[in-house]
Amino acid sequence: MTLIPRLDMAALDAERLDSLTKGLPFGVSSMRIGDVGKQGWSLLDGDIPMPAAVIREQVLLANSAWMRDFTAANGLLIAPHGKTTMSPRLFDLQIADGAWAITVATVQQMQVCRRYGVKRVLFANQPVGRLAVDACMRALREDEAFELYCLADSEAGLAFLAEAARRNPPPSANPLRILVEIGFEGGRTGTRSRAGALALAERVAETPGLRLAGFECFEGVLPTPQAADGLIDDVAELARIAIEEGLFPAGSPVVISAGGSAFFDRVGERFDRVSFSGPVLRVLRSGCYLTHDSIGYAKAFERIQAETTLNLPAGGLKPALEVWASVQSRPERGRAMLTMGKRDVGFDAGLPVPLGWYRPGSGMEKPQPMPAGHEVVALNDQHCHMVLPPDSPLEFGDLVGFGIGHPCTTFDRWSLLFLVDEAYRVTGALKTYF
Amino acid sequence: MTLIPRLDMAALDAERLDSLTKGLPFGVSSMRIGDVGKQGWSLLDGDIPMPAAVIREQVLLANSAWMRDFTAANGLLIAPHGKTTMSPRLFDLQIADGAWAITVATVQQMQVCRRYGVKRVLFANQPVGRLAVDACMRALREDEAFELYCLADSEAGLAFLAEAARRNPPPSANPLRILVEIGFEGGRTGTRSRAGALALAERVAETPGLRLAGFECFEGVLPTPQAADGLIDDVAELARIAIEEGLFPAGSPVVISAGGSAFFDRVGERFDRVSFSGPVLRVLRSGCYLTHDSIGYAKAFERIQAETTLNLPAGGLKPALEVWASVQSRPERGRAMLTMGKRDVGFDAGLPVPLGWYRPGSGMEKPQPMPAGHEVVALNDQHCHMVLPPDSPLEFGDLVGFGIGHPCTTFDRWSLLFLVDEAYRVTGALKTYF
């Protein structure tokens, strides 16, 4: 396994924010992202317009380090899914903590990686369309130090890749690396049988410009960890067979990989049950561990802590991403409306959870935990409906911090997120590329 | 009523797209938005990466003209909600078709309007937070030709505005114009009683730096048009009383306004039932009419056509916004996976509806209507699960065009949308500011 180099810090700091960027204080002119942390802004002092997406930097760093330790302790690698955050600054943090590659879902996401210097990308999809596949081939030619893995799951898809490699051949020393994708009936992409996957792998192995690099699946669409076991086992078993059949070129790493953030313990456990006759890289692709969440992944991690037979480092994942909003109206005793909506926070995996509140200018030392009985009941595009207990302390102008579910669909609402310390002072910022 | 001037076309054309912008062909370097339409790109020829958000320009222009004719024929004005599209180019189209103002939901959205020269903004929210209200006051001072209307719905909110006007007074000739918001029990923002609204209006009228400008509501959160009638009636009736009580300054327009895209006929009908003893501007704030949709608003418009007593111009609203994606996998006979997910299309008001398909390079003259039985059953972040009939023509690499529900939550997935002609050739582009 080759480590990939850190990203270009100067380029990251030089990324510019347009003055119209949502989240930037009004009236601030175009600003270098590297300057945001130098302004002395404090969320609790009202220096940041509401709503705002903030990441508690200390929690973020601890999560990243936890995953580094977890993978190291269990013979795993991680190629974190970059689509979650689409923040090159966070890719760099993940690389600093040993990420083997950055995973992406689209060519545009791969291009973001390339601009900032990511040298190994796992494009966890089958390229489709001339523009997409040509961009992949061009990337391999333009930078022979850039390694690209992508998926194939069908004869039609492979024929398309083969034709692209004929038309637009990658350097012989830097072929397009292919992971054969394994799926399941009623699932997403991926071959539906072991025989089909193996036949496809054989075809990949003999296609000029392509290199068979391994097998993978995405188990995250399955409802339970138990349901995922069979699929994960297929990935490992097919790699074992393909190694025995001599399908992989000598000296080239064999990759087995699976995808989600909910069952990553099962991936590690099942991959560990198979004995291979050569070296194999066991690659997780979880993306959400980095900020974690306050709803679904929080629950999934409790299960992992209770059940897994893997080595778990001390501590554990904690929610780092919060969205803050202002109380805009208290129109009824039992109801508050806040300045946050579908435009600002994910709602596809649970409505946001109020965690704490603060009254700017009141002299309160820090945010207070949200008393029981406060609950988000609806989001409109730009409004949050919250029901309150009779003795709710909330007034017009108060700030409320929310935990979120599914980081992917909150990150993609923001081109600017703030890094904050535990007193919610702004220590830096992230620019995203959705 | 004063018309507002067209926007700055040169500034609109000079907006730049970063080369990493989702939707821009890979490898295109930073491009002026005004140059996109000059490239000769064709969606059906594969010149645009998938997925892509496209607007059929001819349908868009017809929708805009239809609303111009509809409002003119019924004594109404429109301040289209800009949050739907956040595209200054579309704001300009709406202004060209007679928009009285552009409506926004946040200060950031107001700032986008200001940059491109919108001279009248209806900020359909109660400002909250020092940064927000100071930005409003500063906007009034920096450009005395810029008119700003915003909402108040409570004593606390009004006290906050009054304090901001003391601290940071707007010019006496350009005060902050206030619409008192009327709501309903269990609803969103807005006073809960006529008496409360009238008392608040009286307080606004005597507050230095503020000017009472009228009353408004957002009826779109109510489930049926019938349920909205009472709320709309309150708006008109309170304006009538406030005019009789002499609360409005002489010579200043009195505004009554309501908000959504589903019941705008009822707003026109109910506003027409009240006789006022002075001139009143009846302002709709619909935003979704411009691109319309293929699901909820399509159905709402059928009801309007069937029920309304207003004058309806010929033609009618038609869906202009489509998202196109590639078939990435046909892993089972009855299933296709496409390169489109929650990141690319709204899913909060119905899953996207396949409208047509095309096979690039096949010589097909134009997209074929989608045969019955094709249905989207799920979206992941970056994947679309579609079930197919047994005789589906779809193959790997085919393009599928989808109609969408709720334009707001599709627009906000894209910083670049293409304008296309009826042959899906790119005629221009929109940059959005979410």
CSV table of N, CA and C in Angstrom, one decimal, chain A residues 94-216:
chain,number,residue,atom,x,y,z
A,94,GLN,N,-8.4,13.6,6.0
A,94,GLN,CA,-8.5,12.2,6.0
A,94,GLN,C,-7.2,11.5,5.4
A,95,ILE,N,-6.6,12.2,4.5
A,95,ILE,CA,-5.3,11.7,4.0
A,95,ILE,C,-4.2,11.8,5.1
A,96,ALA,N,-4.2,12.9,5.8
A,96,ALA,CA,-3.3,13.0,6.9
A,96,ALA,C,-3.5,11.8,7.9
A,97,ASP,N,-4.7,11.4,8.1
A,97,ASP,CA,-5.0,10.3,9.0
A,97,ASP,C,-5.0,8.9,8.2
A,98,GLY,N,-4.2,8.9,7.1
A,98,GLY,CA,-3.9,7.6,6.5
A,98,GLY,C,-4.9,7.1,5.4
A,99,ALA,N,-5.8,7.9,5.0
A,99,ALA,CA,-6.7,7.4,3.9
A,99,ALA,C,-5.9,6.9,2.7
A,100,TRP,N,-6.3,5.7,2.2
A,100,TRP,CA,-5.6,5.1,1.1
A,100,TRP,C,-6.0,5.7,-0.2
A,101,ALA,N,-7.2,6.3,-0.3
A,101,ALA,CA,-7.7,6.9,-1.5
A,101,ALA,C,-8.9,7.8,-1.0
A,102,ILE,N,-9.4,8.6,-1.9
A,102,ILE,CA,-10.7,9.3,-1.7
A,102,ILE,C,-11.6,8.6,-2.7
A,103,THR,N,-12.8,8.3,-2.2
A,103,THR,CA,-13.9,7.7,-3.1
A,103,THR,C,-14.7,8.9,-3.6
A,104,VAL,N,-15.2,8.7,-4.8
A,104,VAL,CA,-16.1,9.7,-5.4
A,104,VAL,C,-17.3,8.9,-6.1
A,105,ALA,N,-18.3,9.7,-6.4
A,105,ALA,CA,-19.5,9.0,-7.1
A,105,ALA,C,-19.6,9.5,-8.5
A,106,THR,N,-18.9,10.6,-8.9
A,106,THR,CA,-19.1,11.2,-10.2
A,106,THR,C,-17.8,11.8,-10.7
A,107,VAL,N,-17.7,12.0,-12.0
A,107,VAL,CA,-16.5,12.6,-12.6
A,107,VAL,C,-16.2,14.0,-12.1
A,108,GLN,N,-17.3,14.8,-11.9
A,108,GLN,CA,-17.1,16.1,-11.4
A,108,GLN,C,-16.4,16.0,-10.0
A,109,GLN,N,-16.8,15.1,-9.2
A,109,GLN,CA,-16.2,14.9,-7.9
A,109,GLN,C,-14.7,14.4,-8.0
A,110,MET,N,-14.4,13.6,-9.0
A,110,MET,CA,-13.0,13.2,-9.3
A,110,MET,C,-12.2,14.4,-9.7
A,111,GLN,N,-12.8,15.3,-10.5
A,111,GLN,CA,-12.1,16.5,-10.9
A,111,GLN,C,-11.7,17.4,-9.7
A,112,VAL,N,-12.7,17.5,-8.7
A,112,VAL,CA,-12.4,18.3,-7.5
A,112,VAL,C,-11.2,17.7,-6.8
A,113,CYS,N,-11.1,16.4,-6.7
A,113,CYS,CA,-10.0,15.7,-6.1
A,113,CYS,C,-8.7,16.0,-6.9
A,114,ARG,N,-8.8,16.0,-8.2
A,114,ARG,CA,-7.6,16.2,-9.0
A,114,ARG,C,-7.1,17.6,-8.8
A,115,ARG,N,-8.0,18.6,-8.8
A,115,ARG,CA,-7.5,20.0,-8.7
A,115,ARG,C,-6.6,20.2,-7.4
A,116,TYR,N,-7.0,19.5,-6.4
A,116,TYR,CA,-6.3,19.8,-5.1
A,116,TYR,C,-5.2,18.8,-4.8
A,117,GLY,N,-5.0,17.8,-5.7
A,117,GLY,CA,-3.8,17.0,-5.6
A,117,GLY,C,-4.1,15.6,-5.0
A,118,VAL,N,-5.3,15.1,-5.0
A,118,VAL,CA,-5.5,13.7,-4.5
A,118,VAL,C,-5.0,12.8,-5.6
A,119,LYS,N,-4.1,11.9,-5.2
A,119,LYS,CA,-3.4,11.0,-6.2
A,119,LYS,C,-4.0,9.6,-6.4
A,120,ARG,N,-5.0,9.3,-5.6
A,120,ARG,CA,-5.7,8.0,-5.8
A,120,ARG,C,-7.1,8.2,-5.5
A,121,VAL,N,-7.9,7.9,-6.6
A,121,VAL,CA,-9.4,8.1,-6.5
A,121,VAL,C,-10.1,6.7,-6.8
A,122,LEU,N,-11.0,6.4,-5.9
A,122,LEU,CA,-11.9,5.2,-6.2
A,122,LEU,C,-13.2,5.8,-6.6
A,123,PHE,N,-13.4,5.7,-7.9
A,123,PHE,CA,-14.7,6.2,-8.5
A,123,PHE,C,-15.7,5.1,-8.4
A,124,ALA,N,-16.5,5.1,-7.4
A,124,ALA,CA,-17.3,4.0,-7.0
A,124,ALA,C,-18.6,3.9,-7.9
A,125,ASN,N,-18.4,4.0,-9.2
A,125,ASN,CA,-19.5,3.9,-10.1
A,125,ASN,C,-18.9,3.4,-11.5
A,126,GLN,N,-19.8,2.9,-12.3
A,126,GLN,CA,-19.5,2.5,-13.7
A,126,GLN,C,-19.6,3.8,-14.5
A,127,PRO,N,-18.5,4.3,-15.1
A,127,PRO,CA,-18.6,5.5,-16.0
A,127,PRO,C,-19.5,5.2,-17.1
A,128,VAL,N,-20.3,6.2,-17.4
A,128,VAL,CA,-21.3,6.1,-18.6
A,128,VAL,C,-21.3,7.4,-19.3
A,129,GLY,N,-21.3,7.3,-20.6
A,129,GLY,CA,-21.3,8.6,-21.4
A,129,GLY,C,-19.9,8.9,-21.9
A,130,ARG,N,-19.8,9.3,-23.1
A,130,ARG,CA,-18.5,9.6,-23.7
A,130,ARG,C,-17.7,10.6,-22.9
A,131,LEU,N,-18.4,11.7,-22.4
A,131,LEU,CA,-17.6,12.7,-21.7
A,131,LEU,C,-17.0,12.2,-20.4
A,132,ALA,N,-17.8,11.3,-19.7
A,132,ALA,CA,-17.3,10.7,-18.4
A,132,ALA,C,-16.1,9.8,-18.6
A,133,VAL,N,-16.2,8.9,-19.6
A,133,VAL,CA,-15.1,8.0,-19.7
A,133,VAL,C,-13.9,8.6,-20.3
A,134,ASP,N,-14.1,9.6,-21.2
A,134,ASP,CA,-12.9,10.3,-21.8
A,134,ASP,C,-12.2,11.1,-20.7
A,135,ALA,N,-13.0,11.7,-19.8
A,135,ALA,CA,-12.4,12.4,-18.7
A,135,ALA,C,-11.5,11.5,-17.8
A,136,CYS,N,-12.0,10.2,-17.6
A,136,CYS,CA,-11.2,9.3,-16.8
A,136,CYS,C,-9.9,8.9,-17.6
A,137,MET,N,-10.0,8.7,-18.8
A,137,MET,CA,-8.8,8.3,-19.6
A,137,MET,C,-7.8,9.5,-19.6
A,138,ARG,N,-8.4,10.7,-19.8
A,138,ARG,CA,-7.5,11.9,-19.9
A,138,ARG,C,-6.8,12.1,-18.5
A,139,ALA,N,-7.5,11.8,-17.4
A,139,ALA,CA,-6.9,12.0,-16.1
A,139,ALA,C,-5.7,11.1,-16.0
A,140,LEU,N,-5.8,9.9,-16.5
A,140,LEU,CA,-4.7,8.9,-16.4
A,140,LEU,C,-3.5,9.3,-17.2
A,141,ARG,N,-3.8,9.9,-18.4
A,141,ARG,CA,-2.7,10.4,-19.2
A,141,ARG,C,-2.0,11.7,-18.7
A,142,GLU,N,-2.9,12.6,-18.2
A,142,GLU,CA,-2.3,13.9,-17.8
A,142,GLU,C,-1.4,13.8,-16.6
A,143,ASP,N,-1.6,12.8,-15.8
A,143,ASP,CA,-0.8,12.6,-14.5
A,143,ASP,C,-0.6,11.1,-14.3
A,144,GLU,N,0.6,10.6,-14.7
A,144,GLU,CA,0.8,9.2,-14.5
A,144,GLU,C,0.9,8.8,-13.0
A,145,ALA,N,1.0,9.8,-12.2
A,145,ALA,CA,1.0,9.5,-10.7
A,145,ALA,C,-0.4,9.4,-10.2
A,146,PHE,N,-1.4,9.7,-11.0
A,146,PHE,CA,-2.8,9.6,-10.6
A,146,PHE,C,-3.4,8.3,-10.8
A,147,GLU,N,-3.8,7.6,-9.8
A,147,GLU,CA,-4.4,6.2,-9.9
A,147,GLU,C,-5.9,6.3,-9.8
A,148,LEU,N,-6.6,5.7,-10.8
A,148,LEU,CA,-8.0,5.7,-10.8
A,148,LEU,C,-8.6,4.3,-10.8
A,149,TYR,N,-9.5,4.0,-9.8
A,149,TYR,CA,-10.2,2.8,-9.8
A,149,TYR,C,-11.7,3.1,-10.1
A,150,CYS,N,-12.3,2.3,-11.0
A,150,CYS,CA,-13.7,2.5,-11.2
A,150,CYS,C,-14.4,1.1,-11.3
A,151,LEU,N,-15.7,1.2,-11.4
A,151,LEU,CA,-16.5,-0.1,-11.3
A,151,LEU,C,-17.0,-0.5,-12.7
A,152,ALA,N,-17.2,-1.8,-12.8
A,152,ALA,CA,-17.9,-2.4,-14.0
A,152,ALA,C,-18.9,-3.4,-13.4
A,153,ASP,N,-20.1,-3.5,-14.0
A,153,ASP,CA,-21.0,-4.5,-13.5
A,153,ASP,C,-21.8,-5.2,-14.6
A,154,SER,N,-21.4,-5.0,-15.8
A,154,SER,CA,-22.1,-5.6,-16.9
A,154,SER,C,-21.2,-5.7,-18.2
A,155,GLU,N,-21.6,-6.6,-19.0
A,155,GLU,CA,-20.9,-6.7,-20.3
A,155,GLU,C,-21.0,-5.4,-21.1
A,156,ALA,N,-22.2,-4.8,-21.1
A,156,ALA,CA,-22.4,-3.6,-21.8
A,156,ALA,C,-21.5,-2.5,-21.3
A,157,GLY,N,-21.4,-2.4,-20.0
A,157,GLY,CA,-20.6,-1.4,-19.4
A,157,GLY,C,-19.1,-1.6,-19.7
A,158,LEU,N,-18.7,-2.9,-19.6
A,158,LEU,CA,-17.3,-3.2,-19.9
A,158,LEU,C,-17.0,-2.9,-21.4
A,159,ALA,N,-17.9,-3.3,-22.3
A,159,ALA,CA,-17.7,-3.0,-23.7
A,159,ALA,C,-17.5,-1.5,-23.9
A,160,PHE,N,-18.2,-0.7,-23.2
A,160,PHE,CA,-18.1,0.7,-23.3
A,160,PHE,C,-16.7,1.2,-22.8
A,161,LEU,N,-16.3,0.7,-21.7
A,161,LEU,CA,-14.9,1.0,-21.2
A,161,LEU,C,-13.9,0.6,-22.2
A,162,ALA,N,-14.0,-0.7,-22.7
A,162,ALA,CA,-13.0,-1.2,-23.6
A,162,ALA,C,-12.9,-0.3,-24.9
A,163,GLU,N,-14.1,0.1,-25.4
A,163,GLU,CA,-14.1,1.0,-26.6
A,163,GLU,C,-13.4,2.3,-26.3
A,164,ALA,N,-13.7,2.8,-25.1
A,164,ALA,CA,-13.1,4.1,-24.7
A,164,ALA,C,-11.5,4.0,-24.6
A,165,ALA,N,-11.1,2.8,-24.1
A,165,ALA,CA,-9.7,2.6,-23.9
A,165,ALA,C,-9.0,2.4,-25.3
A,166,ARG,N,-9.7,1.9,-26.2
A,166,ARG,CA,-9.2,1.8,-27.6
A,166,ARG,C,-9.1,3.2,-28.2
A,167,ARG,N,-10.1,3.9,-28.1
A,167,ARG,CA,-10.2,5.3,-28.7
A,167,ARG,C,-9.2,6.2,-28.1
A,168,ASN,N,-8.9,6.0,-26.8
A,168,ASN,CA,-8.3,7.0,-26.0
A,168,ASN,C,-7.4,6.3,-25.0
A,169,PRO,N,-6.4,5.6,-25.4
A,169,PRO,CA,-5.7,4.7,-24.5
A,169,PRO,C,-5.0,5.4,-23.4
A,170,PRO,N,-5.2,4.8,-22.2
A,170,PRO,CA,-4.4,5.3,-21.1
A,170,PRO,C,-2.9,4.8,-21.2
A,171,PRO,N,-2.0,5.5,-20.5
A,171,PRO,CA,-0.6,5.0,-20.5
A,171,PRO,C,-0.5,3.5,-20.1
A,172,SER,N,0.4,2.7,-20.7
A,172,SER,CA,0.4,1.3,-20.3
A,172,SER,C,0.8,1.1,-18.8
A,173,ALA,N,1.5,2.1,-18.3
A,173,ALA,CA,1.9,2.0,-16.9
A,173,ALA,C,0.8,2.5,-15.9
A,174,ASN,N,-0.2,3.1,-16.5
A,174,ASN,CA,-1.3,3.7,-15.7
A,174,ASN,C,-2.6,3.4,-16.2
A,175,PRO,N,-3.0,2.1,-16.3
A,175,PRO,CA,-4.3,1.7,-16.8
A,175,PRO,C,-5.4,2.2,-15.9
A,176,LEU,N,-6.6,2.1,-16.5
A,176,LEU,CA,-7.8,2.3,-15.6
A,176,LEU,C,-8.1,1.0,-14.8
A,177,ARG,N,-8.0,1.1,-13.5
A,177,ARG,CA,-8.2,0.0,-12.6
A,177,ARG,C,-9.7,-0.3,-12.4
A,178,ILE,N,-10.0,-1.6,-12.5
A,178,ILE,CA,-11.4,-1.9,-12.5
A,178,ILE,C,-11.7,-2.8,-11.3
A,179,LEU,N,-12.7,-2.4,-10.5
A,179,LEU,CA,-13.3,-3.3,-9.5
A,179,LEU,C,-14.6,-3.8,-10.1
A,180,VAL,N,-14.8,-5.1,-10.1
A,180,VAL,CA,-16.1,-5.7,-10.5
A,180,VAL,C,-17.1,-5.5,-9.4
A,181,GLU,N,-18.2,-5.0,-9.7
A,181,GLU,CA,-19.2,-4.7,-8.7
A,181,GLU,C,-20.2,-5.8,-8.5
A,182,ILE,N,-20.4,-6.2,-7.3
A,182,ILE,CA,-21.4,-7.3,-7.0
A,182,ILE,C,-22.6,-6.7,-6.3
A,183,GLY,N,-23.8,-7.1,-6.8
A,183,GLY,CA,-25.0,-6.6,-6.3
A,183,GLY,C,-25.9,-7.7,-5.8
A,184,PHE,N,-27.2,-7.4,-5.7
A,184,PHE,CA,-28.1,-8.5,-5.3
A,184,PHE,C,-29.5,-8.2,-5.9
A,185,GLU,N,-30.3,-9.2,-6.1
A,185,GLU,CA,-31.6,-9.0,-6.6
A,185,GLU,C,-32.4,-8.0,-5.9
A,186,GLY,N,-33.0,-7.1,-6.7
A,186,GLY,CA,-33.8,-6.0,-6.1
A,186,GLY,C,-32.9,-4.8,-5.5
A,187,GLY,N,-31.6,-5.0,-5.7
A,187,GLY,CA,-30.7,-4.0,-5.1
A,187,GLY,C,-30.3,-2.9,-6.1
A,188,ARG,N,-29.1,-2.4,-6.0
A,188,ARG,CA,-28.7,-1.3,-6.8
A,188,ARG,C,-27.9,-1.8,-8.0
A,189,THR,N,-26.8,-1.2,-8.4
A,189,THR,CA,-26.0,-1.7,-9.4
A,189,THR,C,-25.3,-2.9,-8.9
A,190,GLY,N,-24.5,-3.6,-9.9
A,190,GLY,CA,-23.8,-4.8,-9.5
A,190,GLY,C,-24.3,-6.0,-10.1
A,191,THR,N,-23.4,-6.9,-10.5
A,191,THR,CA,-23.8,-8.2,-11.0
A,191,THR,C,-24.6,-9.0,-10.0
A,192,ARG,N,-25.5,-9.8,-10.6
A,192,ARG,CA,-26.5,-10.5,-9.7
A,192,ARG,C,-26.0,-11.9,-9.3
A,193,SER,N,-24.9,-12.3,-9.9
A,193,SER,CA,-24.4,-13.7,-9.5
A,193,SER,C,-22.9,-13.8,-9.4
A,194,ARG,N,-22.4,-14.7,-8.6
A,194,ARG,CA,-21.0,-14.9,-8.6
A,194,ARG,C,-20.4,-15.3,-9.9
A,195,ALA,N,-21.2,-16.2,-10.6
A,195,ALA,CA,-20.7,-16.6,-11.9
A,195,ALA,C,-20.6,-15.4,-12.9
A,196,GLY,N,-21.6,-14.6,-12.9
A,196,GLY,CA,-21.5,-13.4,-13.7
A,196,GLY,C,-20.4,-12.5,-13.4
A,197,ALA,N,-20.1,-12.3,-12.1
A,197,ALA,CA,-19.0,-11.4,-11.6
A,197,ALA,C,-17.7,-12.0,-12.1
A,198,LEU,N,-17.6,-13.3,-11.9
A,198,LEU,CA,-16.3,-13.9,-12.3
A,198,LEU,C,-16.0,-13.9,-13.8
A,199,ALA,N,-17.1,-14.1,-14.6
A,199,ALA,CA,-17.0,-14.0,-16.0
A,199,ALA,C,-16.6,-12.6,-16.4
A,200,LEU,N,-17.2,-11.6,-15.8
A,200,LEU,CA,-16.8,-10.2,-16.1
A,200,LEU,C,-15.4,-9.9,-15.7
A,201,ALA,N,-14.9,-10.4,-14.6
A,201,ALA,CA,-13.6,-10.2,-14.2
A,201,ALA,C,-12.6,-10.8,-15.2
A,202,GLU,N,-12.9,-11.9,-15.7
A,202,GLU,CA,-12.1,-12.6,-16.7
A,202,GLU,C,-12.0,-11.7,-18.0
A,203,ARG,N,-13.1,-11.1,-18.4
A,203,ARG,CA,-13.1,-10.2,-19.5
A,203,ARG,C,-12.3,-8.9,-19.3
A,204,VAL,N,-12.4,-8.4,-18.1
A,204,VAL,CA,-11.7,-7.2,-17.7
A,204,VAL,C,-10.2,-7.5,-17.8
A,205,ALA,N,-9.8,-8.7,-17.3
A,205,ALA,CA,-8.4,-9.0,-17.3
A,205,ALA,C,-7.7,-9.1,-18.6
A,206,GLU,N,-8.5,-9.4,-19.7
A,206,GLU,CA,-8.0,-9.5,-21.0
A,206,GLU,C,-8.2,-8.2,-21.9
A,207,THR,N,-8.7,-7.1,-21.2
A,207,THR,CA,-9.0,-5.9,-22.0
A,207,THR,C,-7.9,-4.9,-22.0
A,208,PRO,N,-7.3,-4.6,-23.1
A,208,PRO,CA,-6.2,-3.6,-23.1
A,208,PRO,C,-6.7,-2.3,-22.6
A,209,GLY,N,-5.8,-1.7,-21.8
A,209,GLY,CA,-6.0,-0.4,-21.2
A,209,GLY,C,-6.7,-0.4,-19.8
A,210,LEU,N,-7.3,-1.6,-19.5
A,210,LEU,CA,-7.9,-1.8,-18.2
A,210,LEU,C,-7.1,-2.8,-17.4
A,211,ARG,N,-7.2,-2.7,-16.1
A,211,ARG,CA,-6.5,-3.7,-15.2
A,211,ARG,C,-7.5,-4.1,-14.2
A,212,LEU,N,-7.7,-5.4,-14.1
A,212,LEU,CA,-8.5,-6.0,-13.0
A,212,LEU,C,-7.9,-5.7,-11.7
A,213,ALA,N,-8.6,-5.0,-10.8
A,213,ALA,CA,-8.0,-4.6,-9.5
A,213,ALA,C,-8.7,-5.2,-8.3
A,214,GLY,N,-9.9,-5.8,-8.6
A,214,GLY,CA,-10.6,-6.4,-7.4
A,214,GLY,C,-12.1,-6.4,-7.6
A,215,PHE,N,-12.7,-6.5,-6.4
A,215,PHE,CA,-14.2,-6.7,-6.3
A,215,PHE,C,-14.7,-5.8,-5.3
A,216,GLU,N,-15.9,-5.3,-5.4
A,216,GLU,CA,-16.5,-4.5,-4.4
A,216,GLU,C,-18.0,-4.6,-4.4
